[in-house]
Amino acid sequence: MIWLVGASGMLGREVSEIFRASGIDWIGSDREVDITSRPALSEYIQNLQFNWIVNCAGYTAVDKAETEGNLAYAINAEGAKNLAELAAARDAPLLHISTDYVFDGKSTRPYREEDHAAPLNVYGTTKFAGELMVRENCSRSYIIRTAWLYGQGGTNFVDTILKLMSERENLQVVSDQRGSPTWVRDLAAAIAAIIRSGKDLYGTYHYTSAGDTTWYEYAREIHRLARAKGLLARDCIINPIESALFPSKARRPAFSILSKEKIVRTFGLEIPDWRKSLARFMEERVQRGSAA
Ligand SMILES: NC(=O)c1ccc[n+]([C@@H]2O[C@H](COP(=O)([O-])OP(=O)(O)OC[C@H]3O[C@@H](n4cnc5c(N)ncnc54)[C@H](OP(=O)(O)O)[C@@H]3O)[C@@H](O)[C@H]2O)c1
């Protein structure tokens, strides 16, 4: 049985959906089993016969982490360590999610798994610490670094921008940061495929959608789709802006494109293009009747 930690989060919900749809035996926990508390974890697993852990829990408020470093570290590093130790004690593999924000964005080609990590912000630092703890404490671990996630119900760029576009006549969006918007549905499918492969090829892997863009181009594509699908009643003008003119608490990498070569080669995954996945996500919104 798979123990899915962080099952109520944006990614966790999608992973639980795919487990359910695939007939995979799983159980989920979230906030009610605090991963920073060893007693809470021990009590929860006392009678739990899991043979896999998938950890989608995390402290994910990138800007807030700048002033809540201890809490972010407790969840992203110590929580990850606790799960790694519990997995190792049961000889169960652990699949743990990490982030493109472990890199400083100075690369000029897509980041490979072995590239030097140098986080620019507190969130990235705590996530990188979590990676080290997972590697050190659980030899049967997968660390999947991903980026720019969006999905139903989470706090994410698509929902934020749709809401702003419905409220304002024009918007300024950062045009000098490049990355790959990634639908949690696609990442969840990749996670399920890795588990089902039974390959035991542990290590660090990168997964995002294929292709890359800037936040500005991404916003324009959301606008185009929203207008075409009737999710937005009128046009909103979107203007590019340099990140230096758009101050935020946390520094973010200017370039966070991840190379997917290793995960494709190892698990034979087909990775959808970000525009196609975004169009499918927006179409689902239309079907659900949830306008911005
Ligand atoms: N979102 C992105 O763009 C992005 C990009 C790269 C990597 N990632 C990584 O992907 C993973 C999933 O992200 P997400 O966007 O799905 O995050 P999310 O929606 O914030 O989900 C995380 C879940 O973990 C729960 N959680 C937080 N602290 C916990 C604790 N101490 N014990 C148990 N559960 C706890 C959260 O509960 P509360 O809601 O109550 O806090 C939430 O349900 C994370 O590891 C994140 O770092 C995300």
CSV table of C-alpha atoms and ligand atoms in Angstrom, one decimal:
chain,number,residue,atom,x,y,z
A,1,MET,CA,0.0,0.0,0.0
A,2,ILE,CA,1.2,3.5,-0.8
A,3,TRP,CA,1.1,6.2,1.9
A,4,LEU,CA,0.5,9.5,0.1
A,5,VAL,CA,1.6,12.4,2.3
A,6,GLY,CA,0.2,15.8,1.5
A,7,ALA,CA,-2.8,14.2,-0.1
A,8,SER,CA,-5.0,17.3,0.2
A,9,GLY,CA,-2.5,19.7,-1.5
A,10,MET,CA,-2.7,20.7,-5.2
A,11,LEU,CA,-0.4,18.0,-6.4
A,12,GLY,CA,-1.5,15.5,-3.7
A,13,ARG,CA,-5.1,15.6,-4.8
A,14,GLU,CA,-4.2,14.9,-8.4
A,15,VAL,CA,-1.9,12.0,-7.3
A,16,SER,CA,-4.7,10.5,-5.2
A,17,GLU,CA,-7.1,10.8,-8.2
A,18,ILE,CA,-4.7,8.8,-10.4
A,19,PHE,CA,-4.1,6.2,-7.7
A,20,ARG,CA,-7.9,5.8,-7.3
A,21,ALA,CA,-8.5,5.6,-11.1
A,22,SER,CA,-5.7,3.1,-11.5
A,23,GLY,CA,-6.9,0.8,-8.7
A,24,ILE,CA,-3.7,1.4,-6.8
A,25,ASP,CA,-3.9,0.6,-3.0
A,26,TRP,CA,-3.2,3.8,-1.2
A,27,ILE,CA,-4.0,5.8,1.9
A,28,GLY,CA,-3.6,9.6,2.3
A,29,SER,CA,-2.7,12.0,5.1
A,30,ASP,CA,-2.2,15.7,5.2
A,31,ARG,CA,-2.1,18.3,8.0
A,32,GLU,CA,-3.8,16.0,10.5
A,33,VAL,CA,-0.5,14.0,10.6
A,34,ASP,CA,2.1,16.6,11.1
A,35,ILE,CA,5.3,15.5,9.3
A,36,THR,CA,7.4,17.6,11.6
A,37,SER,CA,6.2,15.6,14.6
A,38,ARG,CA,7.9,12.2,15.2
A,39,PRO,CA,5.3,11.2,17.8
A,40,ALA,CA,2.4,12.0,15.5
A,41,LEU,CA,4.0,10.1,12.6
A,42,SER,CA,4.8,7.1,14.8
A,43,GLU,CA,1.3,6.9,16.1
A,44,TYR,CA,-0.2,7.2,12.6
A,45,ILE,CA,2.0,4.4,11.1
A,46,GLN,CA,1.7,2.0,14.1
A,47,ASN,CA,-0.8,-0.2,12.3
A,48,LEU,CA,-0.2,1.0,8.8
A,49,GLN,CA,1.2,-1.6,6.4
A,50,PHE,CA,2.7,0.7,3.7
A,51,ASN,CA,5.4,-0.3,1.3
A,52,TRP,CA,5.8,3.0,-0.5
A,53,ILE,CA,5.8,6.7,0.6
A,54,VAL,CA,5.0,9.5,-1.8
A,55,ASN,CA,5.6,12.9,-0.2
A,56,CYS,CA,3.7,15.8,-1.8
A,57,ALA,CA,3.5,17.8,1.5
A,58,GLY,CA,5.6,20.9,1.8
A,59,TYR,CA,5.8,24.5,2.9
A,60,THR,CA,5.2,26.2,-0.5
A,61,ALA,CA,4.7,29.9,0.3
A,62,VAL,CA,7.8,31.1,-1.5
A,63,ASP,CA,7.6,34.8,-0.4
A,64,LYS,CA,6.3,34.1,3.1
A,65,ALA,CA,9.2,31.7,3.7
A,66,GLU,CA,11.6,34.7,3.7
A,67,THR,CA,10.2,35.6,7.2
A,68,GLU,CA,9.1,32.1,8.2
A,69,GLY,CA,12.4,30.3,7.6
A,70,ASN,CA,12.2,28.1,10.7
A,71,LEU,CA,8.7,26.8,9.8
A,72,ALA,CA,9.7,26.2,6.2
A,73,TYR,CA,12.8,24.3,7.3
A,74,ALA,CA,10.9,22.2,9.8
A,75,ILE,CA,8.4,21.1,7.1
A,76,ASN,CA,10.6,21.0,4.0
A,77,ALA,CA,13.8,19.6,5.6
A,78,GLU,CA,13.0,18.0,8.9
A,79,GLY,CA,9.6,16.7,7.7
A,80,ALA,CA,11.3,15.1,4.7
A,81,LYS,CA,14.0,13.6,7.0
A,82,ASN,CA,11.3,12.1,9.2
A,83,LEU,CA,9.6,10.4,6.2
A,84,ALA,CA,13.0,9.2,4.8
A,85,GLU,CA,13.8,7.5,8.1
A,86,LEU,CA,10.3,5.9,8.3
A,87,ALA,CA,10.6,4.7,4.7
A,88,ALA,CA,14.1,3.3,5.4
A,89,ALA,CA,12.9,1.6,8.6
A,90,ARG,CA,10.3,-0.3,6.6
A,91,ASP,CA,12.6,-0.8,3.6
A,92,ALA,CA,10.0,1.1,1.5
A,93,PRO,CA,10.9,3.4,-1.4
A,94,LEU,CA,10.2,7.1,-0.9
A,95,LEU,CA,9.3,9.4,-3.7
A,96,HIS,CA,9.8,13.1,-2.7
A,97,ILE,CA,9.0,16.2,-4.6
A,98,SER,CA,11.5,19.1,-4.9
A,99,THR,CA,11.8,22.2,-7.0
A,100,ASP,CA,13.6,24.2,-9.7
A,101,TYR,CA,14.3,26.8,-7.0
A,102,VAL,CA,17.3,24.8,-5.8
A,103,PHE,CA,19.1,26.4,-8.8
A,104,ASP,CA,20.2,30.0,-9.1
A,105,GLY,CA,19.0,30.5,-12.7
A,106,LYS,CA,22.4,31.4,-14.1
A,107,SER,CA,22.6,28.5,-16.4
A,108,THR,CA,22.3,29.0,-20.2
A,109,ARG,CA,21.1,25.5,-20.9
A,110,PRO,CA,18.4,23.3,-19.2
A,111,TYR,CA,19.5,22.2,-15.7
A,112,ARG,CA,20.5,18.6,-15.4
A,113,GLU,CA,20.1,16.6,-12.2
A,114,GLU,CA,23.8,16.7,-11.3
A,115,ASP,CA,24.1,20.5,-11.8
A,116,HIS,CA,25.3,22.6,-8.8
A,117,ALA,CA,22.4,23.7,-6.5
A,118,ALA,CA,22.6,27.2,-5.2
A,119,PRO,CA,19.2,28.4,-4.1
A,120,LEU,CA,18.4,32.1,-4.2
A,121,ASN,CA,15.7,32.1,-1.5
A,122,VAL,CA,14.8,30.6,1.8
A,123,TYR,CA,12.2,28.3,0.3
A,124,GLY,CA,14.7,26.9,-2.2
A,125,THR,CA,17.3,26.5,0.6
A,126,THR,CA,14.9,24.5,2.8
A,127,LYS,CA,13.9,22.3,-0.2
A,128,PHE,CA,17.5,21.6,-1.0
A,129,ALA,CA,18.2,20.7,2.6
A,130,GLY,CA,15.2,18.3,2.4
A,131,GLU,CA,16.8,16.7,-0.7
A,132,LEU,CA,20.0,16.1,1.2
A,133,MET,CA,18.2,14.6,4.1
A,134,VAL,CA,16.2,12.3,1.9
A,135,ARG,CA,19.3,11.1,0.1
A,136,GLU,CA,21.2,10.6,3.3
A,137,ASN,CA,18.5,8.7,5.2
A,138,CYS,CA,16.8,6.6,2.5
A,139,SER,CA,18.8,4.8,-0.1
A,140,ARG,CA,15.6,3.8,-1.9
A,141,SER,CA,14.5,7.3,-2.7
A,142,TYR,CA,13.3,9.2,-5.8
A,143,ILE,CA,13.6,13.0,-5.7
A,144,ILE,CA,11.5,14.6,-8.5
A,145,ARG,CA,12.3,18.2,-9.1
A,146,THR,CA,9.5,20.1,-10.8
A,147,ALA,CA,8.4,23.7,-11.4
A,148,TRP,CA,5.7,26.2,-12.0
A,149,LEU,CA,2.9,23.9,-11.0
A,150,TYR,CA,-0.8,24.6,-11.6
A,151,GLY,CA,-3.9,22.6,-11.1
A,152,GLN,CA,-7.4,22.6,-9.8
A,153,GLY,CA,-8.0,24.2,-6.4
A,154,GLY,CA,-4.4,25.2,-5.6
A,155,THR,CA,-2.8,28.6,-5.2
A,156,ASN,CA,-1.3,29.0,-8.6
A,157,PHE,CA,-0.5,31.4,-11.5
A,158,VAL,CA,-3.4,30.3,-13.7
A,159,ASP,CA,-6.1,31.0,-11.1
A,160,THR,CA,-4.4,34.2,-9.9
A,161,ILE,CA,-4.0,35.7,-13.4
A,162,LEU,CA,-7.6,34.7,-14.4
A,163,LYS,CA,-8.9,36.5,-11.4
A,164,LEU,CA,-6.8,39.6,-12.0
A,165,MET,CA,-7.8,39.6,-15.7
A,166,SER,CA,-11.4,39.5,-14.8
A,167,GLU,CA,-11.0,42.4,-12.4
A,168,ARG,CA,-8.6,44.8,-14.3
A,169,GLU,CA,-8.3,46.3,-17.7
A,170,ASN,CA,-4.5,45.9,-17.8
A,171,LEU,CA,-1.9,43.9,-16.1
A,172,GLN,CA,1.9,43.9,-15.8
A,173,VAL,CA,3.6,40.5,-15.9
A,174,VAL,CA,7.2,39.6,-15.4
A,175,SER,CA,8.9,38.9,-18.7
A,176,ASP,CA,12.5,38.1,-17.8
A,177,GLN,CA,12.0,34.7,-15.9
A,178,ARG,CA,11.9,31.6,-18.0
A,179,GLY,CA,10.4,28.2,-17.0
A,180,SER,CA,8.0,25.5,-17.9
A,181,PRO,CA,4.4,25.7,-16.6
A,182,THR,CA,3.4,22.2,-15.5
A,183,TRP,CA,0.0,20.7,-14.9
A,184,VAL,CA,-0.2,18.6,-11.8
A,185,ARG,CA,-2.2,16.1,-13.8
A,186,ASP,CA,0.8,15.4,-16.0
A,187,LEU,CA,3.2,15.2,-13.0
A,188,ALA,CA,0.8,12.8,-11.2
A,189,ALA,CA,0.8,10.5,-14.2
A,190,ALA,CA,4.6,10.5,-14.2
A,191,ILE,CA,4.7,9.7,-10.5
A,192,ALA,CA,2.3,6.8,-11.1
A,193,ALA,CA,4.3,5.5,-14.0
A,194,ILE,CA,7.5,5.5,-12.0
A,195,ILE,CA,5.9,3.6,-9.2
A,196,ARG,CA,4.3,1.1,-11.6
A,197,SER,CA,7.6,0.6,-13.5
A,198,GLY,CA,9.0,-1.3,-10.6
A,199,LYS,CA,12.4,-0.4,-11.9
A,200,ASP,CA,14.1,0.5,-8.6
A,201,LEU,CA,16.3,3.1,-10.4
A,202,TYR,CA,16.5,5.5,-7.5
A,203,GLY,CA,17.9,9.0,-7.7
A,204,THR,CA,17.1,12.5,-8.7
A,205,TYR,CA,15.0,13.3,-11.7
A,206,HIS,CA,13.6,16.4,-13.3
A,207,TYR,CA,10.0,16.6,-14.5
A,208,THR,CA,8.1,19.6,-16.0
A,209,SER,CA,6.0,20.0,-19.1
A,210,ALA,CA,7.8,20.2,-22.4
A,211,GLY,CA,8.7,23.6,-23.8
A,212,ASP,CA,9.3,26.8,-21.9
A,213,THR,CA,8.1,30.4,-21.7
A,214,THR,CA,8.1,33.5,-19.5
A,215,TRP,CA,5.4,34.5,-17.0
A,216,TYR,CA,4.4,37.2,-19.5
A,217,GLU,CA,3.9,34.8,-22.4
A,218,TYR,CA,2.2,32.3,-20.1
A,219,ALA,CA,-0.2,35.0,-19.0
A,220,ARG,CA,-0.9,35.9,-22.7
A,221,GLU,CA,-1.6,32.3,-23.5
A,222,ILE,CA,-4.0,32.0,-20.5
A,223,HIS,CA,-5.7,35.2,-21.7
A,224,ARG,CA,-6.0,33.8,-25.3
A,225,LEU,CA,-7.5,30.5,-24.1
A,226,ALA,CA,-9.8,32.2,-21.6
A,227,ARG,CA,-11.2,34.5,-24.3
A,228,ALA,CA,-11.5,31.7,-26.8
A,229,LYS,CA,-13.3,29.4,-24.3
A,230,GLY,CA,-15.6,32.1,-22.9
A,231,LEU,CA,-14.0,32.1,-19.5
A,232,LEU,CA,-13.3,35.9,-19.7
A,233,ALA,CA,-16.0,38.4,-20.7
A,234,ARG,CA,-13.7,41.1,-22.0
A,235,ASP,CA,-10.1,41.7,-23.0
A,236,CYS,CA,-7.4,42.6,-20.5
A,237,ILE,CA,-4.2,44.2,-21.8
A,238,ILE,CA,-1.1,42.4,-20.6
A,239,ASN,CA,2.2,44.3,-20.5
A,240,PRO,CA,5.7,42.9,-19.9
A,241,ILE,CA,7.7,44.1,-16.9
A,242,GLU,CA,11.2,43.4,-15.7
A,243,SER,CA,11.3,41.5,-12.4
A,244,ALA,CA,13.5,44.3,-11.0
A,245,LEU,CA,10.5,46.6,-11.3
A,246,PHE,CA,8.2,44.1,-9.6
A,247,PRO,CA,9.6,43.7,-6.2
A,248,SER,CA,8.8,40.5,-4.3
A,249,LYS,CA,10.2,39.3,-0.9
A,250,ALA,CA,11.9,36.2,-2.4
A,251,ARG,CA,14.4,36.3,-5.2
A,252,ARG,CA,13.6,33.9,-8.0
A,253,PRO,CA,15.8,32.3,-10.7
A,254,ALA,CA,15.7,34.1,-14.1
A,255,PHE,CA,16.1,30.7,-15.8
A,256,SER,CA,14.7,27.6,-14.3
A,257,ILE,CA,14.2,25.2,-17.3
A,258,LEU,CA,14.9,21.6,-16.3
A,259,SER,CA,16.3,19.0,-18.6
A,260,LYS,CA,13.9,16.0,-18.8
A,261,GLU,CA,16.3,13.7,-20.7
A,262,LYS,CA,17.0,11.4,-17.7
A,263,ILE,CA,13.4,10.8,-16.7
A,264,VAL,CA,12.4,10.2,-20.4
A,265,ARG,CA,15.3,7.9,-21.0
A,266,THR,CA,14.8,5.9,-17.8
A,267,PHE,CA,11.1,5.5,-17.6
A,268,GLY,CA,10.1,6.0,-21.3
A,269,LEU,CA,7.7,8.9,-20.4
A,270,GLU,CA,6.1,11.0,-23.0
A,271,ILE,CA,6.0,14.6,-21.8
A,272,PRO,CA,3.2,16.8,-23.1
A,273,ASP,CA,3.9,20.4,-24.3
A,274,TRP,CA,2.9,23.0,-21.7
A,275,ARG,CA,0.5,24.8,-24.2
A,276,LYS,CA,-1.4,21.5,-24.9
A,277,SER,CA,-1.7,20.7,-21.2
A,278,LEU,CA,-2.8,24.3,-20.4
A,279,ALA,CA,-5.5,24.1,-23.1
A,280,ARG,CA,-6.8,20.8,-21.6
A,281,PHE,CA,-6.8,22.3,-18.1
A,282,MET,CA,-8.8,25.3,-19.3
A,283,GLU,CA,-11.2,23.1,-21.2
A,284,GLU,CA,-11.9,21.2,-18.0
A,285,ARG,CA,-12.7,24.5,-16.3
A,286,VAL,CA,-15.2,25.2,-19.0
A,287,GLN,CA,-16.7,21.7,-18.5
A,288,ARG,CA,-16.9,22.4,-14.8
A,289,GLY,CA,-18.5,25.7,-15.5
A,290,SER,CA,-15.9,27.5,-13.3
A,291,ALA,CA,-15.2,30.9,-14.9
A,292,ALA,CA,-12.5,33.1,-13.4
B,1,LIG,N1,3.5,24.8,-6.5
B,1,LIG,C1,4.6,24.9,-7.3
B,1,LIG,O1,4.6,25.7,-8.3
B,1,LIG,C2,5.7,24.0,-7.0
B,1,LIG,C3,6.9,24.1,-7.9
B,1,LIG,C4,7.9,23.2,-7.6
B,1,LIG,C5,7.9,22.3,-6.6
B,1,LIG,N2,6.8,22.2,-5.8
B,1,LIG,C6,6.7,21.2,-4.8
B,1,LIG,O2,5.7,20.3,-5.1
B,1,LIG,C7,5.1,19.8,-3.9
B,1,LIG,C8,3.6,19.9,-3.9
B,1,LIG,O3,3.3,21.3,-4.0
B,1,LIG,P1,1.8,21.9,-4.1
B,1,LIG,O4,1.8,23.1,-4.9
B,1,LIG,O5,0.9,20.7,-4.3
B,1,LIG,O6,1.7,22.4,-2.5
B,1,LIG,P2,0.4,22.6,-1.6
B,1,LIG,O7,-0.8,22.8,-2.5
B,1,LIG,O8,0.8,23.7,-0.7
B,1,LIG,O9,0.3,21.2,-0.9
B,1,LIG,C9,1.1,20.9,0.2
B,1,LIG,C10,0.3,20.2,1.2
B,1,LIG,O10,1.2,19.8,2.3
B,1,LIG,C11,0.4,20.1,3.5
B,1,LIG,N3,1.4,20.4,4.7
B,1,LIG,C12,2.0,21.5,5.0
B,1,LIG,N4,2.7,21.3,6.1
B,1,LIG,C13,2.5,20.1,6.5
B,1,LIG,C14,2.9,19.3,7.7
B,1,LIG,N5,3.7,19.9,8.6
B,1,LIG,N6,2.4,18.1,7.8
B,1,LIG,C15,1.6,17.5,6.9
B,1,LIG,N7,1.2,18.2,5.8
B,1,LIG,C16,1.6,19.4,5.6
B,1,LIG,C17,-0.3,21.4,3.2
B,1,LIG,O11,-1.3,21.7,4.1
B,1,LIG,P3,-1.7,23.3,4.3
B,1,LIG,O12,-2.4,23.7,3.0
B,1,LIG,O13,-2.7,23.2,5.5
B,1,LIG,O14,-0.5,24.1,4.5
B,1,LIG,C18,-0.8,21.0,1.8
B,1,LIG,O15,-2.0,20.3,1.9
B,1,LIG,C19,5.8,20.5,-2.7
B,1,LIG,O16,6.9,19.7,-2.3
B,1,LIG,C20,6.4,21.7,-3.4
B,1,LIG,O17,7.6,22.2,-2.8
B,1,LIG,C21,5.7,23.0,-6.0
